[in-house]
CSV table of C-alpha atoms and ligand atoms in Angstrom, one decimal:
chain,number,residue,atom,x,y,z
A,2,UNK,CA,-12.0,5.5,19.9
A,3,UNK,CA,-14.1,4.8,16.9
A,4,UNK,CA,-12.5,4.4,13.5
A,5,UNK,CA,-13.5,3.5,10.0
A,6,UNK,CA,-11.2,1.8,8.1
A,7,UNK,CA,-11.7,1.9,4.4
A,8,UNK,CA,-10.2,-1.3,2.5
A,9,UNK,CA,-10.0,-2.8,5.7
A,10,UNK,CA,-10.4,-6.5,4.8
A,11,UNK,CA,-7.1,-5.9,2.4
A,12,UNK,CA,-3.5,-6.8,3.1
A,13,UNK,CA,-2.6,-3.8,4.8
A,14,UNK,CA,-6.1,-2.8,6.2
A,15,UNK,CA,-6.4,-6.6,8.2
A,16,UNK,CA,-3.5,-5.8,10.2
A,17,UNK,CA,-4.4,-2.3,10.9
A,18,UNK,CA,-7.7,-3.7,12.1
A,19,UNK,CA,-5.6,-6.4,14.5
A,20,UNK,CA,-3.9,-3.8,16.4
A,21,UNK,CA,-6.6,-1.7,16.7
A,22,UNK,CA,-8.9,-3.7,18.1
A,23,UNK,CA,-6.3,-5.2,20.5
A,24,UNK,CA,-5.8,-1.8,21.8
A,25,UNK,CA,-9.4,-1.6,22.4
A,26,UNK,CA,-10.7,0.9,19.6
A,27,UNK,CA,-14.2,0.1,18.4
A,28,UNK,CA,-13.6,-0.8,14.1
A,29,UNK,CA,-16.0,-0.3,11.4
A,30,UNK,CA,-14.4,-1.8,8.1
A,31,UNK,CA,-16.2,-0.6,4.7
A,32,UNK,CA,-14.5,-2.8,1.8
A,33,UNK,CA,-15.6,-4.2,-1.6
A,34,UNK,CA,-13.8,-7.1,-1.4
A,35,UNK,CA,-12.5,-6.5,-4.8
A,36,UNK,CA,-9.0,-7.4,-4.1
A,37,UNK,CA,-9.4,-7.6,0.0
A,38,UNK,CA,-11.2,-10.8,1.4
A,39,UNK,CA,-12.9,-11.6,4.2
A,40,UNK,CA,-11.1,-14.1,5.8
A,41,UNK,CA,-8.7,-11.5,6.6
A,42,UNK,CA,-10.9,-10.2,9.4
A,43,UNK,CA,-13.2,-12.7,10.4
A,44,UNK,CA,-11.5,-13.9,13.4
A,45,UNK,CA,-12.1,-9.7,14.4
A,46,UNK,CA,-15.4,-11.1,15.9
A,47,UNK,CA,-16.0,-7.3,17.2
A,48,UNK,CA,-15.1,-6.0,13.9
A,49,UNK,CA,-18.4,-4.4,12.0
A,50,UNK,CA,-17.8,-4.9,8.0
A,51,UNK,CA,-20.3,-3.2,5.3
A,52,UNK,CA,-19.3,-4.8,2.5
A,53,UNK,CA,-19.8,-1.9,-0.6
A,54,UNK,CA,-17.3,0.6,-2.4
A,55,UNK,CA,-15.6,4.2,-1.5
A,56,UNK,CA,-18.2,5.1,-4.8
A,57,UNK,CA,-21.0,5.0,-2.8
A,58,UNK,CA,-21.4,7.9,-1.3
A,59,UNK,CA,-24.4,7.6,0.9
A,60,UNK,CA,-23.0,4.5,2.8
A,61,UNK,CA,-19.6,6.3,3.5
A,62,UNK,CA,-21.4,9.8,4.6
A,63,UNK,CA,-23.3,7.0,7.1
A,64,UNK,CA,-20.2,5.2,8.4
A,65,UNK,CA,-18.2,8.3,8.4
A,66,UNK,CA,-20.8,9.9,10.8
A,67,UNK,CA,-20.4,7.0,13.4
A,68,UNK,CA,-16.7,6.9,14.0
A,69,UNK,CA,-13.9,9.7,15.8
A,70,UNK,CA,-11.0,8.5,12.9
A,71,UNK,CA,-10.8,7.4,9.3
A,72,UNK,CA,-8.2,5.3,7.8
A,73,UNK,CA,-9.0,5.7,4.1
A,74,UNK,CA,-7.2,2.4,2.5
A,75,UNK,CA,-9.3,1.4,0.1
A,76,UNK,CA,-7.6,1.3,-3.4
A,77,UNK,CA,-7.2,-0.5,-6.4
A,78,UNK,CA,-3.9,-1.4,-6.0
A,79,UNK,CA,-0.9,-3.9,-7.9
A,80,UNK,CA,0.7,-3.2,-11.0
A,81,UNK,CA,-0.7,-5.7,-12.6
A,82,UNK,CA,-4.8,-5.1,-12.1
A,83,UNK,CA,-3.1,-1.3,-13.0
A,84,UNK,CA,-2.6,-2.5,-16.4
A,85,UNK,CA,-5.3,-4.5,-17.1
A,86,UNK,CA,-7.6,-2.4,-15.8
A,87,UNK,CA,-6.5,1.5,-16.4
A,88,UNK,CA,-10.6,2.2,-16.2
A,89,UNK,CA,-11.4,1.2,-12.5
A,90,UNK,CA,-8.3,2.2,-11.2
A,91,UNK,CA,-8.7,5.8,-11.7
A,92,UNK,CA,-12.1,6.2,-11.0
A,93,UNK,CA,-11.5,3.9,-8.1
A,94,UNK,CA,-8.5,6.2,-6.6
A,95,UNK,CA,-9.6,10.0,-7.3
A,96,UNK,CA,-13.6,9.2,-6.8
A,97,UNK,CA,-13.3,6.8,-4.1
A,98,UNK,CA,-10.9,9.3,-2.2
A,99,UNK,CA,-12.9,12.2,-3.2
A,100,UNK,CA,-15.9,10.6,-1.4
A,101,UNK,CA,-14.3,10.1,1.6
A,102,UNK,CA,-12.8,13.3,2.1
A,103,UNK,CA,-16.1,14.9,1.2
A,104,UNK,CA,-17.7,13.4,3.9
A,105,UNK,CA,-14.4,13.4,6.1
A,106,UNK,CA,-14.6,16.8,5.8
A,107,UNK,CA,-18.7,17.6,6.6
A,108,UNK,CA,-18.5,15.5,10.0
A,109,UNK,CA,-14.9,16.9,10.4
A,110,UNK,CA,-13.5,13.8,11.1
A,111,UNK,CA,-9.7,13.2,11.0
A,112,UNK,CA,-8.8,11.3,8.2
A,113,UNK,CA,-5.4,9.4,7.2
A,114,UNK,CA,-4.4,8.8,3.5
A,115,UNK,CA,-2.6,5.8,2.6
A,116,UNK,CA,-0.7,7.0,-0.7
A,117,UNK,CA,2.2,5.7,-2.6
A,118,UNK,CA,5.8,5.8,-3.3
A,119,UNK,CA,4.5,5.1,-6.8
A,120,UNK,CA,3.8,8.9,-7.1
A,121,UNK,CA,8.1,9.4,-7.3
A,122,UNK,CA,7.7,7.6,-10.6
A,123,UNK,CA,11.2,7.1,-12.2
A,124,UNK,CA,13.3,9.9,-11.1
A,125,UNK,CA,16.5,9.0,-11.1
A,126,UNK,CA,17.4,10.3,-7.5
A,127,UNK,CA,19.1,7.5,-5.2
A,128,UNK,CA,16.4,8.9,-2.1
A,129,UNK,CA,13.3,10.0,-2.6
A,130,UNK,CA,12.5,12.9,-0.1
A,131,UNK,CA,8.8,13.9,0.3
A,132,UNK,CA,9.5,17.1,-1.2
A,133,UNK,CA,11.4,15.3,-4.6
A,134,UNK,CA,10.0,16.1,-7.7
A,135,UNK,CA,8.1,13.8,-9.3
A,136,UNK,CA,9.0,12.1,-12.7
A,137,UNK,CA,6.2,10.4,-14.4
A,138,UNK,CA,5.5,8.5,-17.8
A,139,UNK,CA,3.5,9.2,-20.5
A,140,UNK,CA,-0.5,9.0,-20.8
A,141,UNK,CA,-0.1,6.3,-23.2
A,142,UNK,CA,1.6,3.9,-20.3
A,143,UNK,CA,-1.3,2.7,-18.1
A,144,UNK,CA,1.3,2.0,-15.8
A,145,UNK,CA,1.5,6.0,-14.6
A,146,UNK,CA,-2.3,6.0,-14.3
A,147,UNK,CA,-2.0,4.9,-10.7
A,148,UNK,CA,0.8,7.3,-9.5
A,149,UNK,CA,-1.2,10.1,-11.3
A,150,UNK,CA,-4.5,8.7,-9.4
A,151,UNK,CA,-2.7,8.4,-6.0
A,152,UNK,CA,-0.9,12.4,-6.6
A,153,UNK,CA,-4.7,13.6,-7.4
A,154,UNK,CA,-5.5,12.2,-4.2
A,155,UNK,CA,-2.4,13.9,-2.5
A,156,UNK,CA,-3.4,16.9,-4.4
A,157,UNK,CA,-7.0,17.2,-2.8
A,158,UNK,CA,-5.8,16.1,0.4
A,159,UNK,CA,-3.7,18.9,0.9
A,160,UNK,CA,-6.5,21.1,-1.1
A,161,UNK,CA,-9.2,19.8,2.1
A,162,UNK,CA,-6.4,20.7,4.4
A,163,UNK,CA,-5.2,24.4,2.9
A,164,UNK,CA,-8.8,25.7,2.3
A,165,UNK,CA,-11.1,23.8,4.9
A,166,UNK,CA,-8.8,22.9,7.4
A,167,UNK,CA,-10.1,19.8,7.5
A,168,UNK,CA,-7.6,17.7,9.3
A,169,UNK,CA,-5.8,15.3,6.8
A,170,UNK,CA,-3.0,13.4,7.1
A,171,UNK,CA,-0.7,11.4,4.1
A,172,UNK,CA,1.3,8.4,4.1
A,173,UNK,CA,3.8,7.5,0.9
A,174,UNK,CA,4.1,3.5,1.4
A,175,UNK,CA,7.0,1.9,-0.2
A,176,UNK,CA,6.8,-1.7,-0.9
A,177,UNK,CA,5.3,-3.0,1.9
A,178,UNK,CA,5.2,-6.6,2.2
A,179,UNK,CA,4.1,-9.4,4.8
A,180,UNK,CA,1.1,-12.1,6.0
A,181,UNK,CA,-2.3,-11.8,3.6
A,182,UNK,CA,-0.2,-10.2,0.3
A,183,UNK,CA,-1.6,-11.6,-2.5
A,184,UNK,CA,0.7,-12.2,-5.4
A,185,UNK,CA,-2.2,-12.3,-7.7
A,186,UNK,CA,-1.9,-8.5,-8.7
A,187,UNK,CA,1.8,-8.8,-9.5
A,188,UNK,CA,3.9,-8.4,-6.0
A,189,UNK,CA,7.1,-10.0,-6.2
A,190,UNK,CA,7.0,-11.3,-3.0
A,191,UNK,CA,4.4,-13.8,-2.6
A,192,UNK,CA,5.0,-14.1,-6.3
A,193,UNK,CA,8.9,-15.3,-5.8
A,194,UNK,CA,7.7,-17.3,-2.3
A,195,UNK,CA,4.8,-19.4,-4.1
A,196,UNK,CA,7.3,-20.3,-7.1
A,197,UNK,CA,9.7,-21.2,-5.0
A,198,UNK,CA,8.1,-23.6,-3.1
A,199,UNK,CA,6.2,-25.2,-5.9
A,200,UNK,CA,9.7,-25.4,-7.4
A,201,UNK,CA,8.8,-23.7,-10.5
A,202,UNK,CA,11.1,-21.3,-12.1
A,203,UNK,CA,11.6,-18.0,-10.2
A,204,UNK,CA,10.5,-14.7,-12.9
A,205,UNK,CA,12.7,-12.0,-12.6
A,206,UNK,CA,11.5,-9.3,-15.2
A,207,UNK,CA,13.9,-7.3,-16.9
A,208,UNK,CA,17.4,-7.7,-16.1
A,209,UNK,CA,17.0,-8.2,-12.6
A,210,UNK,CA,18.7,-5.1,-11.4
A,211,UNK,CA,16.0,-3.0,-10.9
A,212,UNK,CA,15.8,-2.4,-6.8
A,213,UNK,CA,13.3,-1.8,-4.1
A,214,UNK,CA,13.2,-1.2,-0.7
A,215,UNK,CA,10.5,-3.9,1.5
A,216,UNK,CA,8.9,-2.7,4.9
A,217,UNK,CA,7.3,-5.2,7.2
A,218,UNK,CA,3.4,-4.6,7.7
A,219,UNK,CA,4.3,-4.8,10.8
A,220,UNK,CA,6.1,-1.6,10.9
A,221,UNK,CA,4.3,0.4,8.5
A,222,UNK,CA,0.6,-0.1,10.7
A,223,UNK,CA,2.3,0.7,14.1
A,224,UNK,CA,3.3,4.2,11.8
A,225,UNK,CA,-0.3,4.6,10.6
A,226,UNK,CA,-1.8,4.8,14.3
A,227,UNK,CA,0.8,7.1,15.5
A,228,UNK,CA,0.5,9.4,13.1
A,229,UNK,CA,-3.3,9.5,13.4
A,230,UNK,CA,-3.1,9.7,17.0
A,231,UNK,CA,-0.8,12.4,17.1
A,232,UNK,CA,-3.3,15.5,15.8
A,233,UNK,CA,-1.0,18.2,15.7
A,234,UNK,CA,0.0,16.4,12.2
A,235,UNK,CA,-1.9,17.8,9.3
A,236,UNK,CA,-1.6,19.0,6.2
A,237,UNK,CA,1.8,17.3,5.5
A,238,UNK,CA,2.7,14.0,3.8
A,239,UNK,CA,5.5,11.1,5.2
A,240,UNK,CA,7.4,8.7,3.6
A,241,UNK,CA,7.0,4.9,5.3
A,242,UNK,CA,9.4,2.5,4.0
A,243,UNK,CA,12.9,1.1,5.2
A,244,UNK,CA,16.0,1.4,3.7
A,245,UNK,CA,16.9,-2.6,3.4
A,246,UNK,CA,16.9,-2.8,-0.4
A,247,UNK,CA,17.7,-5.8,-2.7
A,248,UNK,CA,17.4,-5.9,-6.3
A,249,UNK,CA,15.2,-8.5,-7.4
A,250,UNK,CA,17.6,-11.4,-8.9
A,251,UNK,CA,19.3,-11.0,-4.9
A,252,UNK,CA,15.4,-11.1,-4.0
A,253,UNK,CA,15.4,-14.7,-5.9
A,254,UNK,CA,18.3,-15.8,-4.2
A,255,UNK,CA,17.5,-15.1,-0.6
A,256,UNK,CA,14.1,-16.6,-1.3
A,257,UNK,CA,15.5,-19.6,-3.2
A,258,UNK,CA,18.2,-20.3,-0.1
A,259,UNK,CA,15.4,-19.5,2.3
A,260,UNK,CA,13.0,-22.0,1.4
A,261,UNK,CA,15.6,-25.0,0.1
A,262,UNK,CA,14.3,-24.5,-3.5
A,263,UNK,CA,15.1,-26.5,-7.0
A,264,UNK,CA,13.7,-23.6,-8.3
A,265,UNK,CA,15.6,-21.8,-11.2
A,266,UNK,CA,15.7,-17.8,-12.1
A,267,UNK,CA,14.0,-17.1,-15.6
A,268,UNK,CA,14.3,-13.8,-16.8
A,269,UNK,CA,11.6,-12.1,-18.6
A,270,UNK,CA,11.2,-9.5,-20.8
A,271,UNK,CA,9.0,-6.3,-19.4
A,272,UNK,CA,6.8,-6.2,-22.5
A,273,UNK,CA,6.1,-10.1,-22.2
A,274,UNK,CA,5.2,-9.8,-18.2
A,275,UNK,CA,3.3,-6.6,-18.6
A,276,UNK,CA,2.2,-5.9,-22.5
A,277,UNK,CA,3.6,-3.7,-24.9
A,278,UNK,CA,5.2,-0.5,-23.5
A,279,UNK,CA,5.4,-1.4,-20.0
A,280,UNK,CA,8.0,1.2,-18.2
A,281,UNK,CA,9.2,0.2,-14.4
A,282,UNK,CA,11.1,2.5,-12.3
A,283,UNK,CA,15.0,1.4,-11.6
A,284,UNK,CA,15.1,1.7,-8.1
A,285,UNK,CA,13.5,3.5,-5.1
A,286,UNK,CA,14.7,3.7,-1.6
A,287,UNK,CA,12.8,6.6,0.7
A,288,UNK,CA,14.2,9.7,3.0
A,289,UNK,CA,13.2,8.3,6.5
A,290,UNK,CA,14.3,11.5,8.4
A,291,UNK,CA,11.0,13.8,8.2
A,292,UNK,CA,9.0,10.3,9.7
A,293,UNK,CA,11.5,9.6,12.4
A,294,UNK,CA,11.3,13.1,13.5
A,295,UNK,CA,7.5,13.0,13.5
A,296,UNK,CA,6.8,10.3,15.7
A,297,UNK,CA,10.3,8.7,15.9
A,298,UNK,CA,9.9,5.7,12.9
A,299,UNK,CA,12.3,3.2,12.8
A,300,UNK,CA,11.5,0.3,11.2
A,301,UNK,CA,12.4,-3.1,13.3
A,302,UNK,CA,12.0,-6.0,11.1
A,303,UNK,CA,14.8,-7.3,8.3
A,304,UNK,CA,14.5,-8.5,5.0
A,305,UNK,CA,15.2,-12.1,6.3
A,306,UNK,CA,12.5,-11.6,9.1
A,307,UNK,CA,9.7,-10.3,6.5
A,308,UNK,CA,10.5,-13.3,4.3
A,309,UNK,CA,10.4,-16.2,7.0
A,310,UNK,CA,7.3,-14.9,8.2
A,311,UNK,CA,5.9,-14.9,4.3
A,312,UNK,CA,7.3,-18.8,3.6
A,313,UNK,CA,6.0,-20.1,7.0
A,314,UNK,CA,2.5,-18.8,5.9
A,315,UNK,CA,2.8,-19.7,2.3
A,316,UNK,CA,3.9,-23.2,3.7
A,317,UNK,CA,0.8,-23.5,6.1
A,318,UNK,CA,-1.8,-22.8,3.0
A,319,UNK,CA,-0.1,-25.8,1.4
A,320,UNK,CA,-0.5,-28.2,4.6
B,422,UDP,N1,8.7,-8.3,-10.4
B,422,UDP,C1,9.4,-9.4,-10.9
B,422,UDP,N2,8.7,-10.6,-11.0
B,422,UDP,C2,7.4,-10.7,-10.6
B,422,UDP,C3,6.7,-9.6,-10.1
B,422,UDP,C4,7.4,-8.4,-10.0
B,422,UDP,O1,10.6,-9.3,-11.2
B,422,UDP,O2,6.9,-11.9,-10.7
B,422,UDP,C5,9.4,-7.0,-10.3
B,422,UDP,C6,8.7,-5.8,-10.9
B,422,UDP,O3,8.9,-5.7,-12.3
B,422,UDP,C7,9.3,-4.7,-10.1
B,422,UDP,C8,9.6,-5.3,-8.7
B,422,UDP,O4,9.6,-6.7,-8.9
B,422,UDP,O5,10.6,-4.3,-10.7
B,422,UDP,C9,8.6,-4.9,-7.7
B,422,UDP,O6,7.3,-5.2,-8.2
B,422,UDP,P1,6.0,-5.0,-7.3
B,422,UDP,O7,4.9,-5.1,-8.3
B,422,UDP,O8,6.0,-5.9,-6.1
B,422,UDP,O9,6.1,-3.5,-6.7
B,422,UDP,P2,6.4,-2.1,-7.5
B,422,UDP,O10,6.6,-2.3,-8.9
B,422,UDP,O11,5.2,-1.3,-7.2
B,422,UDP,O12,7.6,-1.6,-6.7
């Protein structure tokens, strides 16, 4: 199989690009390397990389025409580069996505959309379940602007799929965490994991009690390919997440016992992490049943595993 991955040389993208290659597929990668970086796929010797942006149409309609699949990752993505940047964020999402399913859509090529849990936004519901309503902030919180980019995307997805049939697939990914995460856009993980071993103090914002539910990578890409492989799914959008939640002062903990810390907990103010007016959502944990009974999901890796496997290669960057 041929495949195009967009944002392939990101987080997620990388290990999408590891298994598919080591199951033989043939992998373009088209990436800007705005918040992805190379190194993440240069061992992929047989990986072909354009390095260029979703925006460009001309270079997607090529790429597009050369493959069987699309993965479209490519996002810009982290709550902080959210609110600093409101501007490339929402062209980024809706135009990039647009772009691709344009040309998705001429060539008829199946595509995969990596949404968000983001789009739940705070609803108050213990279990988010694919058909939940969805309870977003206002215009004034640039916060929102990337759940209501990544629900325009949903929103022409399905659109593609209802009046073209073009043959579109969606992923919700909740907190998804693991080798190659940056913390430089604001995830907690390698944020927590790189304070704790320089033994600085561990920020917890807010009161600490807010919760989220983390999936390994390495269950969440094993996910992607079956549901691209399986074509009788279109049309419909799955949660992909796990259900092992921790709030994030018992996040602190486990990664202060886990790596032998001095590190303390400093709490921190939203509106002094994030600027004015910052709004985060209390907790979110997703319905797993309608992705189990689609290709039978169940996520293998715990909490402890994910965050071993995050120290030991925070640890080797220091040797
Ligand atoms: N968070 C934190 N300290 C940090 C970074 C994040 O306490 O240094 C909190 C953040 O406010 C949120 C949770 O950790 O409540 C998860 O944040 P992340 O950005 O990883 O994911 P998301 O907000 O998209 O769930």
């Amino acid at each position: 199989m041929r495949v195009l991955i967009t944002g392939g040389a990101g987080f997620i993208g990388s290990h999408l690009c590891e298994q598919l290659v080591g199951r033989g597929d043939k992998v373009f990668v088209l990436d800007d390397l705005s918040t992805g970086r190379f190194e993440n796929i240069e061992h992929l010797t047989d990986v072909e990389t354009v390095i260029d942006t979703c925006l460009n149409q001309e270079v997607v309609r090529d790429m597009v025409r050369e493959v069987d699949v699309v993965y479209h990752l490519a996002a810009t993505v982290g709550v902080q580069l959210v609110v600093d940047e409101p501007i490339r964020t929402i062209v980024n999402n809706i135009r990039g996505t647009e772009v691709v399913l344009e040309e998705t859509c001429r060539y008829r090529r199946r595509l995969l959309l990596t949404s968000t849990s983001e789009v739940y936004g705070k609803g108050s519901k213990a279990v988010f379940g694919e058909d939940d309503d969805r309870v977003i902030g206002p215009t004034s919180r640039h916060r929102w602007c990337y759940a209501a980019s990544k629900a325009i995307d949903e929103f022409l997805a399905l659109a593609y799929w209802h009046e073209k049939r073009h043959p579109v697939a969606i992923v919700r990914l909740f907190n998804t965490v693991g080798p190659r995460q940056m913390g430089r856009y604001g995830m907690v993980i390698p944020n927590f994991v790189q304070q704790a071993l320089n033994n600085e103090p561990i920020t917890v914002f807010g009161d600490g009690q807010q919760s989220r539910c983390f999936t390994s990578v390495l269950d969440v890409v094993p996910a992607l390919v079956k549901i691209m492989d399986d074509t009788s799914i279109c049309g419909d959008v799955f949660n992909v997440g796990s259900k092992m939640r921790a709030s994030m002062e018992e996040l602190a903990k486990m990664i202060i016992e886990r790596t032998g810390s001095k590190s303390e907990i400093t709490f921190i103010p939203y509106d002094q992490a994030y600027g004015p007016g910052y709004e985060d959502m209390r907790h979110r944990e997703p319905c797993l049943e309608k992705i189990n009974k689609a290709i039978g999901y169940e996520p293998q890796y715990t909490l402890e595993q994910i965050l071993d496997g995050v120290i030991e290669e925070m640890r080797g960057q220091e040797a």
